[in-house]
PDB file of C-alpha atoms in Angstrom:
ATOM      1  CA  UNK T 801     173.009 100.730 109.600  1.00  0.00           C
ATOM      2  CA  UNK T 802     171.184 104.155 109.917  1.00  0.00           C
ATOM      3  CA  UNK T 803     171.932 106.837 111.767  1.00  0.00           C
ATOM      4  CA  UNK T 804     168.704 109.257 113.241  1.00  0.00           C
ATOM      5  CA  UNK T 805     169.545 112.661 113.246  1.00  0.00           C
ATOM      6  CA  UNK T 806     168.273 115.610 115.672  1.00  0.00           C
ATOM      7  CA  UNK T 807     169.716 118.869 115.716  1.00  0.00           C
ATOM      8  CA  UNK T 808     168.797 121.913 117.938  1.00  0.00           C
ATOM      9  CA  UNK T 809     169.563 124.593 115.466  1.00  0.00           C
ATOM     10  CA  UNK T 810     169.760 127.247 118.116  1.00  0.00           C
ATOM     11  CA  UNK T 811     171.852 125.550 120.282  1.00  0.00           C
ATOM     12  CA  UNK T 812     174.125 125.007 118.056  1.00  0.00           C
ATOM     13  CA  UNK T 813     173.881 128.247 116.349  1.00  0.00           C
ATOM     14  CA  UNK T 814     174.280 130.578 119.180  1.00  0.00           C
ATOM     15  CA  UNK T 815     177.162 128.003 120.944  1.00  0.00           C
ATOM     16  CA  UNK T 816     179.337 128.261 117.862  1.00  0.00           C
ATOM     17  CA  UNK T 817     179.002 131.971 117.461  1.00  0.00           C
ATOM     18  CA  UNK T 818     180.899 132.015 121.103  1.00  0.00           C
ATOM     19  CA  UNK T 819     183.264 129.639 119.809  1.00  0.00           C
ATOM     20  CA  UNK T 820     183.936 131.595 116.703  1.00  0.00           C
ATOM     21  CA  UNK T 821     184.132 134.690 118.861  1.00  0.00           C
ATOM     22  CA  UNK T 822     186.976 133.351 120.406  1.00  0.00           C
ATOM     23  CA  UNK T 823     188.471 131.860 117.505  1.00  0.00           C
ATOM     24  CA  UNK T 824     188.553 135.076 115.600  1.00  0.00           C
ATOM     25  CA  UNK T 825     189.644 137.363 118.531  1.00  0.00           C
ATOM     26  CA  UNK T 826     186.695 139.107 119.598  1.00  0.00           C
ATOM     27  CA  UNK T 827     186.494 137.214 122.678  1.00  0.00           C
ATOM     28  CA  UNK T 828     190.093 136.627 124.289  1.00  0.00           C
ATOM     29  CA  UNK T 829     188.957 132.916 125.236  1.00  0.00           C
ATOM     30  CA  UNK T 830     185.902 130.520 125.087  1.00  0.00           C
ATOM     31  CA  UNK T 831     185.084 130.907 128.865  1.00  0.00           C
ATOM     32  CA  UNK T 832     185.175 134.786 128.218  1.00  0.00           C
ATOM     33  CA  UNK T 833     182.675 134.658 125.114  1.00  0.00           C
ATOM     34  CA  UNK T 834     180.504 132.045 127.305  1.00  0.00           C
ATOM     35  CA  UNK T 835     180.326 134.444 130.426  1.00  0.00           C
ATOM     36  CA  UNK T 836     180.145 137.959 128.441  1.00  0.00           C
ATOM     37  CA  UNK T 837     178.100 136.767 125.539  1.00  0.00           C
ATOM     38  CA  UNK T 838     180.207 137.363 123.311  1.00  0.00           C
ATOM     39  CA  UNK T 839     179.337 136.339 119.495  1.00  0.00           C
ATOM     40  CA  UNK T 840     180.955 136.323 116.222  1.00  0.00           C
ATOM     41  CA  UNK T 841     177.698 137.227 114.436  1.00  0.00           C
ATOM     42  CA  UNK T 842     179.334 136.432 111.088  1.00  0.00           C
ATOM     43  CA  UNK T 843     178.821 132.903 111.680  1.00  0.00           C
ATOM     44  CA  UNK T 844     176.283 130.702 110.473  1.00  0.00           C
ATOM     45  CA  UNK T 845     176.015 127.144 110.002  1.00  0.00           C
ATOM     46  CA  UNK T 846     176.072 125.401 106.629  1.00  0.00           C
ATOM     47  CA  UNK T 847     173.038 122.537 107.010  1.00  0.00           C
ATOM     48  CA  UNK T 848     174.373 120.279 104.189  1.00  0.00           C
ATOM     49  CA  UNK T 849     177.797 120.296 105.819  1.00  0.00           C
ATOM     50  CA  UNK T 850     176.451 119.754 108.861  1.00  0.00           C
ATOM     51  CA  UNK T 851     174.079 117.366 107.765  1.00  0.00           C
ATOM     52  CA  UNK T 852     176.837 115.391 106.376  1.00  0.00           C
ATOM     53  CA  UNK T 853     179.284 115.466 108.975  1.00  0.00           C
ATOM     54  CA  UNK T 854     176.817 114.260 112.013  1.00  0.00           C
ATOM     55  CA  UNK T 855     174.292 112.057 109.666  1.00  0.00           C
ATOM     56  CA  UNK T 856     176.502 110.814 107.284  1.00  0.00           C
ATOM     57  CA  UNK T 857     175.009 110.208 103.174  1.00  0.00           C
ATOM     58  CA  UNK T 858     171.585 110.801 102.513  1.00  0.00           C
ATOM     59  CA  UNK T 859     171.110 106.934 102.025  1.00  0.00           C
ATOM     60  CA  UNK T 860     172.631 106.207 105.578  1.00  0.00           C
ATOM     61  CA  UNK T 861     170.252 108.599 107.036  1.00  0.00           C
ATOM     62  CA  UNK T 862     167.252 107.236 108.723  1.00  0.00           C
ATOM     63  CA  UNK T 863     165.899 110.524 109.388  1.00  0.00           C
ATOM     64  CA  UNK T 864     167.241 113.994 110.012  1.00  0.00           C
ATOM     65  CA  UNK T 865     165.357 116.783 111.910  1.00  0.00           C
ATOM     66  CA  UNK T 866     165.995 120.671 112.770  1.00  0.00           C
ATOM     67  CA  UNK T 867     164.416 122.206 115.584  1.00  0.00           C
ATOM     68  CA  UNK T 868     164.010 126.066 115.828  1.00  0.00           C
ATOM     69  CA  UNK T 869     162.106 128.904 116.761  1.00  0.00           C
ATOM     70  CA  UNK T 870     159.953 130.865 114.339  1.00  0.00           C
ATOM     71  CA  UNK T 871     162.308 132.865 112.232  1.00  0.00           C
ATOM     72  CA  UNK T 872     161.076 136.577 111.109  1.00  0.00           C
ATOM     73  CA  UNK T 873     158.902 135.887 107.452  1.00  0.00           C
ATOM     74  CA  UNK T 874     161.746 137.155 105.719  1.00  0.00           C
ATOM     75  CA  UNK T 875     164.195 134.971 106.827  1.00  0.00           C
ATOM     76  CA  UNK T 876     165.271 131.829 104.490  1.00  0.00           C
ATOM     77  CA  UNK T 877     166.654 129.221 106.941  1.00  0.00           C
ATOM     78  CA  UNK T 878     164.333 126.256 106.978  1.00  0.00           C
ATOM     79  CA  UNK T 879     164.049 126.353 103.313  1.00  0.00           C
ATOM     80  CA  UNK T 880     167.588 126.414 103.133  1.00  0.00           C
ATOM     81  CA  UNK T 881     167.448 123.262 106.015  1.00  0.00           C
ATOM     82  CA  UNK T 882     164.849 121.709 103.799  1.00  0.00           C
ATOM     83  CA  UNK T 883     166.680 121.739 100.742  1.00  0.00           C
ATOM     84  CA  UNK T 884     169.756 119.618 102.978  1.00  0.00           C
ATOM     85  CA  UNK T 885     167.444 116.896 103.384  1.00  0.00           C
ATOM     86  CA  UNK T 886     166.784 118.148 107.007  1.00  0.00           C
ATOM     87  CA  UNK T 887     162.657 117.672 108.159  1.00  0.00           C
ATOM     88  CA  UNK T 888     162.128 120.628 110.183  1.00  0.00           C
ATOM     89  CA  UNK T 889     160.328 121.195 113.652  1.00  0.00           C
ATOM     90  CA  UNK T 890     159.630 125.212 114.201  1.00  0.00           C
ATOM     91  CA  UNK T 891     158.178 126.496 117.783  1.00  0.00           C
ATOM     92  CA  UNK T 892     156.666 130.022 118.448  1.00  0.00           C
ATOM     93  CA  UNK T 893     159.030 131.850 121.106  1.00  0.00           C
ATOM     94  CA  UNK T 894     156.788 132.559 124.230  1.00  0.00           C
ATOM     95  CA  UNK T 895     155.678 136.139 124.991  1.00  0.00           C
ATOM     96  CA  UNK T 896     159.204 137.101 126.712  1.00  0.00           C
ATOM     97  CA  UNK T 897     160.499 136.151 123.600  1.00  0.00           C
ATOM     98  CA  UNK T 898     162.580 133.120 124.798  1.00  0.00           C
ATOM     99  CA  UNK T 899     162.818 129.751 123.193  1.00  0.00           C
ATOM    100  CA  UNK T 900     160.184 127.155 123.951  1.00  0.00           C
ATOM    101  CA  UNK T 901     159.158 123.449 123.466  1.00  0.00           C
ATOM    102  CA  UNK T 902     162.883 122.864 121.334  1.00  0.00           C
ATOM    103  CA  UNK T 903     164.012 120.360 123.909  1.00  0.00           C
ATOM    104  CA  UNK T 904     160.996 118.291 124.496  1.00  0.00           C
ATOM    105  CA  UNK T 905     160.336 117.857 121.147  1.00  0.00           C
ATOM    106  CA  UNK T 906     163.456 116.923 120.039  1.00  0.00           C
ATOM    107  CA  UNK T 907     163.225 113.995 122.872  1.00  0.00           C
ATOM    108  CA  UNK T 908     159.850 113.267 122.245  1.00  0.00           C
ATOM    109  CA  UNK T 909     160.761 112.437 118.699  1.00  0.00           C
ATOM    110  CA  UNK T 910     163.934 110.447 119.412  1.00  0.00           C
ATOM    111  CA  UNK T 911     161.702 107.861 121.988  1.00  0.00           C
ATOM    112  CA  UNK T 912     159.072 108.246 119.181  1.00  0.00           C
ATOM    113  CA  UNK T 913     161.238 106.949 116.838  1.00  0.00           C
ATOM    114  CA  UNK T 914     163.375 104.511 118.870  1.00  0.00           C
ATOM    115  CA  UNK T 915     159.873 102.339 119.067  1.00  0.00           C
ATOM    116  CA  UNK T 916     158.292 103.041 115.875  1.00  0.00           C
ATOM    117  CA  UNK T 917     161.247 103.173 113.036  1.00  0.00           C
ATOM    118  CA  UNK T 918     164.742 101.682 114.606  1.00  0.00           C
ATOM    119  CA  UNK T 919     166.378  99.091 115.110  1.00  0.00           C
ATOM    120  CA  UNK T 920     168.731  99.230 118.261  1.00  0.00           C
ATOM    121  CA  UNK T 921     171.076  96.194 116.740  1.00  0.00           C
ATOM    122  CA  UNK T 922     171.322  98.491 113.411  1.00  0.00           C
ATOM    123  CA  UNK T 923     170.332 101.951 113.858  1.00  0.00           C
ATOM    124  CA  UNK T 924     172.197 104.597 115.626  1.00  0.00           C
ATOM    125  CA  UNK T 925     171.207 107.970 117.216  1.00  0.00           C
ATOM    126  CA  UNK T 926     173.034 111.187 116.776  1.00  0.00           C
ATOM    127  CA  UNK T 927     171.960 114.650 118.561  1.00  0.00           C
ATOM    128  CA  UNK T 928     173.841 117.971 117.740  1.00  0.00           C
ATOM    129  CA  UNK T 929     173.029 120.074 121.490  1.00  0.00           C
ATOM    130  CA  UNK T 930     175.036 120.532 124.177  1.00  0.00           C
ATOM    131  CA  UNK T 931     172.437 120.689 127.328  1.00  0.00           C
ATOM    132  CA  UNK T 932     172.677 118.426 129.821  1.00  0.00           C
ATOM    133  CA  UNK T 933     168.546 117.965 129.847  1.00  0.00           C
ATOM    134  CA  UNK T 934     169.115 115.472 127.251  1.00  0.00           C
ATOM    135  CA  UNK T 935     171.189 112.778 129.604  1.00  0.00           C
ATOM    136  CA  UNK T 936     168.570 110.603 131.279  1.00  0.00           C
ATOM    137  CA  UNK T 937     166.882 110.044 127.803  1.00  0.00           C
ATOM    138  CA  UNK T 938     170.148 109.662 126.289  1.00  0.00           C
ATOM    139  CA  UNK T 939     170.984 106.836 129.160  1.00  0.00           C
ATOM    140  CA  UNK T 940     167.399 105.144 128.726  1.00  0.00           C
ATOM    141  CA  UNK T 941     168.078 104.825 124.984  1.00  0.00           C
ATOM    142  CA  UNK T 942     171.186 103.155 125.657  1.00  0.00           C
ATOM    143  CA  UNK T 943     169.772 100.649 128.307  1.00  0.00           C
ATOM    144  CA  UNK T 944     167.863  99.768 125.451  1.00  0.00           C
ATOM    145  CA  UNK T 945     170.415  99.139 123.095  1.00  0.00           C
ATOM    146  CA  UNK T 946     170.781 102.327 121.118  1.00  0.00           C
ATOM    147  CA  UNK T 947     174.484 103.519 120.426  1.00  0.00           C
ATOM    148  CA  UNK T 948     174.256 107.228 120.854  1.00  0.00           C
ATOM    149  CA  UNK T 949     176.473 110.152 119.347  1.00  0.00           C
ATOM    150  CA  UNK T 950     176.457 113.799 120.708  1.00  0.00           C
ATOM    151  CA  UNK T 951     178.104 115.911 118.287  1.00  0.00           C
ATOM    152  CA  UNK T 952     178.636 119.459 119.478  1.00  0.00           C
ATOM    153  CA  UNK T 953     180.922 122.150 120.656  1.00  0.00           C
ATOM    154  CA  UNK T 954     183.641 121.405 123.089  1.00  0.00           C
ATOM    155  CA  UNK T 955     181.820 123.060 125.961  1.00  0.00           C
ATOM    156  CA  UNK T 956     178.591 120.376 126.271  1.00  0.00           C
ATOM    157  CA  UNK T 957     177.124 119.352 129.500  1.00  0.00           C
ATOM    158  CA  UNK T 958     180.059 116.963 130.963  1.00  0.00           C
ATOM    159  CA  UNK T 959     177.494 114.535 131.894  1.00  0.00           C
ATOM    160  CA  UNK T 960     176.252 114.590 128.460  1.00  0.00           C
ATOM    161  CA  UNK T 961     179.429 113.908 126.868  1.00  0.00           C
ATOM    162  CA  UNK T 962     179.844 110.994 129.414  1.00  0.00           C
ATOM    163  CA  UNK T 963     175.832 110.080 128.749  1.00  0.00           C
ATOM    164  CA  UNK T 964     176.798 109.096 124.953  1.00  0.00           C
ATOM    165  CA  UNK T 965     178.878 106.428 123.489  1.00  0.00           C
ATOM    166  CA  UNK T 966     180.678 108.322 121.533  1.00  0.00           C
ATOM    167  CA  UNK T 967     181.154 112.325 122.280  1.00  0.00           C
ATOM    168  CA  UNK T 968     182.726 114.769 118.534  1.00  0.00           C
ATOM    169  CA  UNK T 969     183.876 117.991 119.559  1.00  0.00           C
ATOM    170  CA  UNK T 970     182.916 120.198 116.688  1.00  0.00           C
ATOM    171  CA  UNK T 971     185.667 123.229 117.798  1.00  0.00           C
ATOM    172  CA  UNK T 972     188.447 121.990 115.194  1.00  0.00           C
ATOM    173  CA  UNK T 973     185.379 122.208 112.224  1.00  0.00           C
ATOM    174  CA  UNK T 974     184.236 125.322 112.975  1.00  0.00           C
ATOM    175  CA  UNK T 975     185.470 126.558 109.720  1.00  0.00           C
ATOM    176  CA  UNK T 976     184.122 123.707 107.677  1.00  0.00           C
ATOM    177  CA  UNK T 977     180.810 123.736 109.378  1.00  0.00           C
ATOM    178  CA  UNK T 978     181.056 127.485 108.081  1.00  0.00           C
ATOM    179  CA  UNK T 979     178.163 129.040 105.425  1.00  0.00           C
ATOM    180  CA  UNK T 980     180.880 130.582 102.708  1.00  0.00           C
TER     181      UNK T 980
END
């Protein structure tokens, strides 16, 4: 068994800086952080523990891939992906400076894949994002066969924690997911 794995490093980025804001105090709740915008900027997320905690070991890993905007040149976080055995996907930001193309590309290569590298009696599919978008791919995969993990903060899309066949709330590793 494999397991494909496709992260949307913003998503996950930005969501866990809310969580950690609440975690830490800055926020007095989740729902507070969420609705003010309220981030522990301190936190960042450590790609080798994450890659190991959603993919699994390197030689279970069918393939693992970040998605992410254009960081500024002097910025070292796809190398730092790279070296974690993560393939990376990077998108210019359109002209308002907002986040484009993540989404479809990350779904674009999971149906890619599904045809042309698994196996859906062997090979399993994990995404680490929280937006609902993702659910009628998600339930097409599974028609097909695929099991399908979402692995993500406890405030996903409901109907993309019901979409999968298995749902990990990352809230309780927050710490562990942590860059020391």
């Amino acid at each position: 068994m494999r397991n494909f794995l496709y992260v949307d490093n913003s998503n996950v980025w930005i969501e866990g800086m809310h969580v950690a804001a609440a975690k830490s105090g800055l926020a007095p709740d989740l729902q507070t952080a969420l609705d003010k915008n309220i981030c522990d900027h301190s936190y960042k997320v450590d790609f080798g523990r994450l890659f190991q905690f959603a993919g699994g070991k390197k030689v279970e890993v069918g393939r693992a891939v970040l998605f992410g905007s254009r960081p500024p040149p002097n910025d070292s976080l796809w190398a730092a992906a790279k070296s974690q055995g993560f393939e990376v996907f990077v998108y210019d930001r359109n002209i308002k400076g907002k986040e484009k193309k993540i989404d479809t590309a990350i779904v674009t290569e999971m149906v890619t894949d599904s045809f042309q590298l698994m196996d859906a009696k062997r090979d399993e599919i994990t995404l680490v994002a929280g937006d609902g978008d993702y659910v009628p791919t998600i339930e097409s995969l599974r028609k097909r066969g695929f099991t399908f993990h979402v692995v993500f903060w406890g405030h996903a899309s409901r109907e993309l924690r019901d979409a999968a066949s298995k749902f990990v709330n990352l809230n309780s590793y927050l710490d562990h997911l942590r860059l020391k």
